[in-house]
């Protein structure tokens, strides 16, 4: 079952359950603590906080971006089978309408009856004090052995892996129940064997700080927030052990491997992941820069270029992959096709800038490396970074190949000194 089909089947399933299909929102946010949309519930947060929703039942597909703040998966990309900088979240919500019983029964109906997932492969986690959820799962037919009760930390109800809250300090919160898929005994590590595919969140409390202690009060209305990772679900339905082996990424990776001659599997994962993020961000008029959203985009593009550099590719290549990604996703996200030429031009321009920096920086660096034996001077590293714009990550890669360490304390000392001087001047 192709990813496109999985996406549409999810929406049609909840449409038949009288849910309104709501469009996704842009990834870019301008909140103080959040730069990008990192979960499906962001656009509905106001309803959880008390505002009345026009619709009681909603479903949608929301692109989510996790490379900054509390949820930052950037360093995991390329080294796991399930993480992405950008992923698609399938979500359904209830605002003052149905609650635990319907939410869990419909989730089970979707996964087992609609998508035909082997129920013997399913494991459930719940909050140890959430007896109602436990009884519903038992009524559905889940064996007691397959329901894992997560223990409270320090005997506090809200300190539990299966307790979810919008904010760590105060606001709507509640217990949740996660659904995991067992990939099989051949995977020795738990985080590889058991893959989370769905989370049912039951918002029924408000957390509040009172006399230096947190207390929970019942909300006037109950809410449901269900999230399913599209790529993870698709990998299960396509019977593959990695998100990067599903049809979407398989096509991109095959093109990269065949046309650009990159063979390293970690590099292929990183490049195929990063082209999707770059295309989405640029389509929202975010451009590479040294500030906020633009800095994140630049970081993503340049990391992909570095992976190409590791395979001895020293000319622009990343922009060529954009057309493959856009062709695969333009049906559901038509703005990608609309911005196709701009996306390609922005990426190519950033690549050309990077390789110009590289040519200047590598000449200076090679001269310095001839002088040092085991450690590279941190002041020099910072000058290369600050004056010439030579990426510290690329510098680390080159030094690693030459078995040379960078004096990072000196590097960060110089960086902090510059920051302080800037703040004092302004």
XYZ file of C-alpha atoms in Angstrom:
426
model
C 0.000 0.000 0.000
C 1.605 3.254 -1.178
C 2.072 6.200 1.172
C -0.435 8.252 -0.836
C -3.057 5.540 -0.377
C -2.406 5.268 3.377
C -2.847 9.033 3.737
C -6.134 9.070 1.827
C -7.526 5.980 3.573
C -6.930 7.618 6.952
C -8.790 10.797 5.955
C -11.670 8.886 4.376
C -11.998 6.652 7.433
C -12.493 9.583 9.801
C -14.612 11.468 7.277
C -17.065 8.549 7.529
C -16.901 9.007 11.318
C -18.267 12.544 10.726
C -14.940 14.347 11.090
C -14.262 17.541 9.130
C -11.038 17.305 7.090
C -9.061 20.402 8.049
C -6.183 21.741 5.884
C -2.711 21.765 7.399
C -1.033 25.013 8.449
C 2.380 26.373 7.456
C 5.438 24.994 9.211
C 6.780 28.447 10.077
C 5.689 29.893 13.412
C 6.610 33.147 15.093
C 6.013 32.099 18.693
C 8.692 32.917 21.267
C 9.345 29.308 22.224
C 8.467 27.560 18.971
C 9.903 28.269 15.517
C 8.131 25.499 13.624
C 5.027 23.320 13.865
C 6.236 20.175 15.643
C 2.938 18.325 16.144
C -0.519 18.088 14.625
C -2.249 19.749 17.556
C -0.523 23.156 17.203
C -3.284 24.780 15.140
C -5.921 23.466 17.594
C -4.143 24.532 20.771
C -6.556 27.435 21.268
C -9.473 24.996 21.556
C -7.729 22.961 24.240
C -7.150 26.224 26.104
C -10.877 27.007 26.224
C -12.005 28.567 22.963
C -14.994 26.796 21.425
C -14.350 25.042 18.118
C -16.781 25.434 15.220
C -16.385 21.696 14.602
C -16.550 18.987 17.235
C -14.692 16.391 15.175
C -11.652 17.163 13.021
C -9.011 15.148 11.162
C -6.065 16.229 9.041
C -2.534 15.531 7.816
C 0.004 17.968 9.221
C 3.651 18.217 8.124
C 5.728 18.537 11.315
C 9.270 19.807 11.654
C 11.528 18.778 14.536
C 14.966 20.361 14.411
C 14.820 22.926 17.203
C 13.639 23.369 20.767
C 12.302 20.536 22.926
C 11.773 18.182 19.967
C 15.024 18.113 18.000
C 15.750 15.017 15.910
C 18.417 16.614 13.695
C 21.381 14.570 14.933
C 19.384 11.309 14.745
C 18.776 11.596 11.005
C 20.761 9.023 9.067
C 21.438 6.854 12.093
C 17.959 5.476 12.847
C 15.245 3.998 10.650
C 12.365 6.066 12.022
C 13.434 9.688 12.505
C 13.006 12.621 10.111
C 13.498 16.364 10.224
C 10.072 16.662 8.576
C 7.362 14.023 8.829
C 3.618 13.813 8.208
C 1.326 13.410 11.209
C -2.088 11.840 10.726
C -4.379 13.262 13.394
C -7.960 13.152 14.630
C -9.451 15.337 17.359
C -12.544 15.572 19.466
C -13.539 18.918 20.980
C -16.146 18.471 23.718
C -17.491 15.405 21.902
C -16.408 11.747 22.015
C -13.795 10.577 24.498
C -11.749 7.486 25.381
C -14.169 4.748 24.346
C -14.783 5.909 20.777
C -11.216 7.134 20.289
C -9.682 3.761 21.183
C -12.267 1.643 19.371
C -11.883 3.706 16.178
C -8.092 3.615 16.356
C -8.268 -0.165 16.644
C -10.788 -0.385 13.795
C -8.527 1.736 11.586
C -5.317 -0.191 12.271
C -6.671 -3.737 12.419
C -9.768 -3.762 10.201
C -8.931 -1.039 7.674
C -5.161 -1.450 7.361
C -5.119 -5.172 8.248
C -2.226 -4.946 10.720
C -1.568 -8.211 12.546
C -3.048 -7.608 16.009
C -0.639 -10.159 17.523
C 2.144 -7.677 16.740
C 0.512 -4.876 18.761
C 1.550 -3.774 22.257
C -0.170 -1.077 24.329
C 1.170 1.266 27.006
C -1.051 3.079 29.512
C -0.750 5.159 32.678
C -0.712 2.856 35.718
C -3.679 4.718 37.268
C -5.764 4.954 34.091
C -8.148 2.091 34.872
C -10.779 3.301 32.410
C -8.386 3.025 29.470
C -7.218 -0.392 30.657
C -10.814 -1.670 30.765
C -11.561 -0.329 27.285
C -8.519 -2.091 25.809
C -9.559 -5.307 27.536
C -13.071 -4.896 26.109
C -11.578 -4.444 22.637
C -9.868 -7.771 23.139
C -6.263 -6.909 24.040
C -4.598 -9.514 26.241
C -3.574 -8.336 29.699
C -0.019 -9.426 28.841
C 0.112 -6.930 25.975
C -0.926 -3.915 28.060
C 2.088 -2.306 29.745
C 1.291 -0.090 32.729
C 3.824 2.724 33.004
C 4.769 3.560 36.589
C 4.593 7.021 38.142
C 7.870 8.724 38.987
C 8.197 9.711 42.669
C 4.581 8.548 43.091
C 3.317 11.625 41.239
C 0.404 11.112 38.850
C 1.652 13.671 36.316
C 5.239 12.344 36.294
C 4.670 9.404 33.997
C 5.709 8.446 30.449
C 2.020 8.092 29.668
C 1.015 11.533 30.882
C 0.870 14.260 28.238
C 0.735 18.029 28.659
C 0.796 21.027 26.365
C 3.138 22.913 28.679
C 5.457 21.642 31.412
C 4.217 24.303 33.822
C 0.475 24.678 33.413
C -2.396 24.068 31.040
C -4.490 21.191 29.640
C -3.078 17.710 30.173
C -4.040 14.088 30.671
C -3.094 10.460 30.394
C -2.318 8.841 27.058
C -2.125 5.386 25.538
C 0.548 4.526 22.983
C 0.401 1.735 20.418
C 3.601 -0.077 19.459
C 4.323 -2.516 16.646
C 6.644 -5.456 17.328
C 9.188 -5.711 14.498
C 10.334 -9.158 15.688
C 12.908 -10.905 17.843
C 15.732 -10.322 15.373
C 15.912 -6.740 16.675
C 17.756 -6.949 19.978
C 17.365 -3.332 21.114
C 13.927 -2.331 22.456
C 13.826 0.980 20.561
C 14.436 -0.918 17.307
C 12.098 -3.830 17.981
C 9.081 -1.891 19.287
C 8.097 1.029 17.063
C 5.523 3.552 18.276
C 2.908 4.135 15.579
C 0.078 5.871 17.423
C -0.677 7.888 20.555
C -4.156 8.549 21.977
C -4.080 11.562 24.300
C -6.975 12.124 26.722
C -7.057 15.773 27.789
C -9.228 16.018 30.891
C -7.168 17.965 33.455
C -5.631 21.367 33.914
C -2.256 21.510 35.621
C -1.692 24.511 37.858
C 1.027 25.719 40.218
C -0.431 26.453 43.656
C 1.667 27.203 46.783
C 4.787 25.892 45.005
C 3.039 22.596 44.238
C 1.389 21.353 41.085
C -2.261 20.398 41.328
C -4.614 18.861 38.760
C -8.169 20.072 38.306
C -10.749 18.468 36.053
C -11.487 20.382 32.859
C -15.073 21.389 32.203
C -14.909 19.478 28.891
C -12.877 16.523 27.663
C -10.747 16.502 24.505
C -9.107 13.859 22.314
C -5.842 14.220 20.395
C -4.731 11.186 18.361
C -1.509 11.173 16.332
C -0.140 8.571 13.903
C 3.203 8.913 12.107
C 2.438 8.393 8.397
C 5.911 7.174 7.458
C 6.089 4.666 10.325
C 2.620 3.317 9.581
C 3.459 3.018 5.873
C 6.668 1.086 6.606
C 4.631 -1.487 8.548
C 2.020 -1.768 5.796
C 4.767 -2.177 3.170
C 6.485 -4.779 5.358
C 9.856 -3.001 5.480
C 12.027 -2.339 8.527
C 12.801 1.315 7.799
C 10.924 4.483 6.882
C 13.638 5.005 4.267
C 12.557 1.850 2.440
C 8.966 2.960 1.823
C 7.967 3.925 -1.728
C 8.502 7.691 -1.279
C 12.089 7.459 -0.039
C 12.962 4.398 -2.086
C 12.455 6.348 -5.315
C 14.499 9.307 -4.086
C 17.327 7.152 -2.724
C 17.512 5.073 -5.922
C 17.879 8.258 -7.985
C 20.587 9.626 -5.676
C 22.441 6.341 -5.761
C 22.207 5.845 -9.535
C 22.595 9.379 -10.887
C 24.787 11.066 -8.279
C 26.733 7.930 -7.318
C 26.340 8.184 -3.547
C 26.336 4.733 -1.960
C 26.774 5.289 1.787
C 23.464 4.354 3.453
C 23.667 7.022 6.179
C 24.391 9.698 3.582
C 21.471 8.494 1.459
C 19.104 8.735 4.443
C 20.285 12.229 5.331
C 20.104 13.604 1.783
C 16.686 12.059 1.027
C 15.299 13.369 4.319
C 16.793 16.855 3.978
C 15.548 17.456 0.423
C 11.956 17.073 1.619
C 12.491 19.571 4.446
C 14.291 22.044 2.178
C 11.498 21.940 -0.427
C 8.772 22.555 2.158
C 10.623 25.406 3.881
C 11.527 27.226 0.669
C 7.934 26.909 -0.568
C 6.998 28.972 2.515
C 9.412 31.739 1.408
C 12.048 30.775 3.969
C 15.521 31.343 2.511
C 19.013 30.410 3.744
C 20.434 32.980 6.163
C 22.213 33.236 9.492
C 19.065 33.989 11.488
C 16.197 31.923 12.917
C 14.229 29.978 10.274
C 16.725 30.750 7.522
C 19.577 29.460 9.648
C 17.808 26.113 10.104
C 17.272 25.832 6.347
C 20.938 26.661 5.670
C 21.999 24.073 8.244
C 19.876 21.405 6.516
C 21.086 22.206 2.991
C 24.734 22.356 4.018
C 24.551 19.105 5.935
C 23.226 17.401 2.796
C 26.056 18.956 0.764
C 28.610 17.675 3.309
C 27.248 14.167 2.856
C 27.834 14.521 -0.878
C 31.326 15.839 -0.183
C 32.075 12.640 1.766
C 31.437 10.768 -1.506
C 33.833 13.138 -3.321
C 31.085 15.232 -4.916
C 32.467 18.765 -5.109
C 29.923 20.418 -7.378
C 26.244 21.354 -6.827
C 24.018 18.263 -6.836
C 21.393 18.676 -4.104
C 19.135 20.991 -6.147
C 18.747 18.286 -8.817
C 16.989 15.979 -6.329
C 14.217 18.495 -5.599
C 12.296 17.639 -8.788
C 12.104 13.962 -7.744
C 10.656 14.834 -4.327
C 8.210 17.367 -5.772
C 6.912 14.890 -8.347
C 6.195 12.369 -5.577
C 4.361 14.809 -3.281
C 2.778 17.470 -5.508
C -0.626 15.751 -5.671
C -1.313 16.331 -1.989
C 0.892 19.419 -1.632
C 0.342 21.405 -4.897
C 2.329 24.391 -3.560
C 5.491 22.316 -4.126
C 4.847 22.210 -7.879
C 3.944 25.898 -7.894
C 7.294 26.772 -6.283
C 9.349 24.165 -8.156
C 11.654 26.582 -10.026
C 12.202 28.814 -7.015
C 13.033 25.822 -4.806
C 15.606 24.576 -7.299
C 17.186 28.033 -7.749
C 17.426 28.753 -4.013
C 19.102 25.411 -3.287
C 21.508 25.750 -6.249
C 22.507 29.264 -5.179
C 23.214 28.050 -1.626
C 25.255 25.133 -2.982
C 27.348 27.439 -5.191
C 27.957 29.705 -2.215
C 29.015 26.733 -0.108
C 31.489 25.400 -2.685
C 33.055 28.866 -3.132
C 33.533 29.033 0.647
C 34.890 25.504 0.583
C 37.546 26.269 -2.076
C 38.861 29.266 -0.136
C 38.638 27.595 3.267
C 40.168 24.275 2.281
C 43.273 26.013 0.896
C 43.783 27.921 4.143
C 43.006 24.831 6.232
C 45.442 22.584 4.358
C 48.255 25.044 5.024
C 47.391 25.062 8.734
C 47.116 21.256 8.941
C 50.698 20.946 7.670
C 51.871 22.906 10.727
C 49.983 20.996 13.451
C 50.457 17.408 14.564
C 47.486 16.228 16.673
C 45.435 19.305 17.617
C 44.068 22.231 15.603
C 44.181 25.631 17.266
C 40.688 26.722 18.395
C 41.357 30.383 17.504
C 42.230 29.378 13.957
C 39.122 27.182 13.715
C 36.942 30.091 14.833
C 38.599 32.488 12.372
C 37.944 30.018 9.551
C 34.321 29.747 10.705
C 33.715 33.437 11.413
C 35.730 35.217 8.723
C 35.353 32.782 5.834
C 32.048 31.127 6.771
C 33.632 27.653 6.734
C 31.139 25.293 8.454
C 32.430 23.877 11.746
C 30.772 20.527 10.904
C 32.808 20.248 7.691
C 35.940 21.260 9.563
C 35.260 18.459 12.072
C 34.808 15.935 9.241
C 38.124 16.911 7.631
C 40.002 16.890 10.934
C 38.550 13.487 11.785
C 39.849 12.056 8.510
C 43.289 13.487 9.297
C 43.155 12.177 12.907
C 43.398 15.698 14.281
C 41.354 17.090 17.184
C 39.977 20.628 17.297
C 40.582 22.531 20.520
C 36.881 23.115 21.023
C 37.184 24.947 24.334
C 39.215 27.633 22.571
C 36.759 27.667 19.671
C 33.718 28.200 21.888
C 35.595 30.705 24.037
C 36.230 32.845 20.947
C 32.618 32.420 19.831
C 31.216 33.521 23.218
C 33.664 36.435 23.363
C 32.415 37.665 20.002
C 28.785 37.319 21.104
C 29.458 39.324 24.286
C 31.272 42.052 22.339
C 28.309 42.303 19.969
C 25.837 42.573 22.875
C 27.945 45.252 24.576
C 28.110 47.309 21.385
C 24.341 47.083 20.963
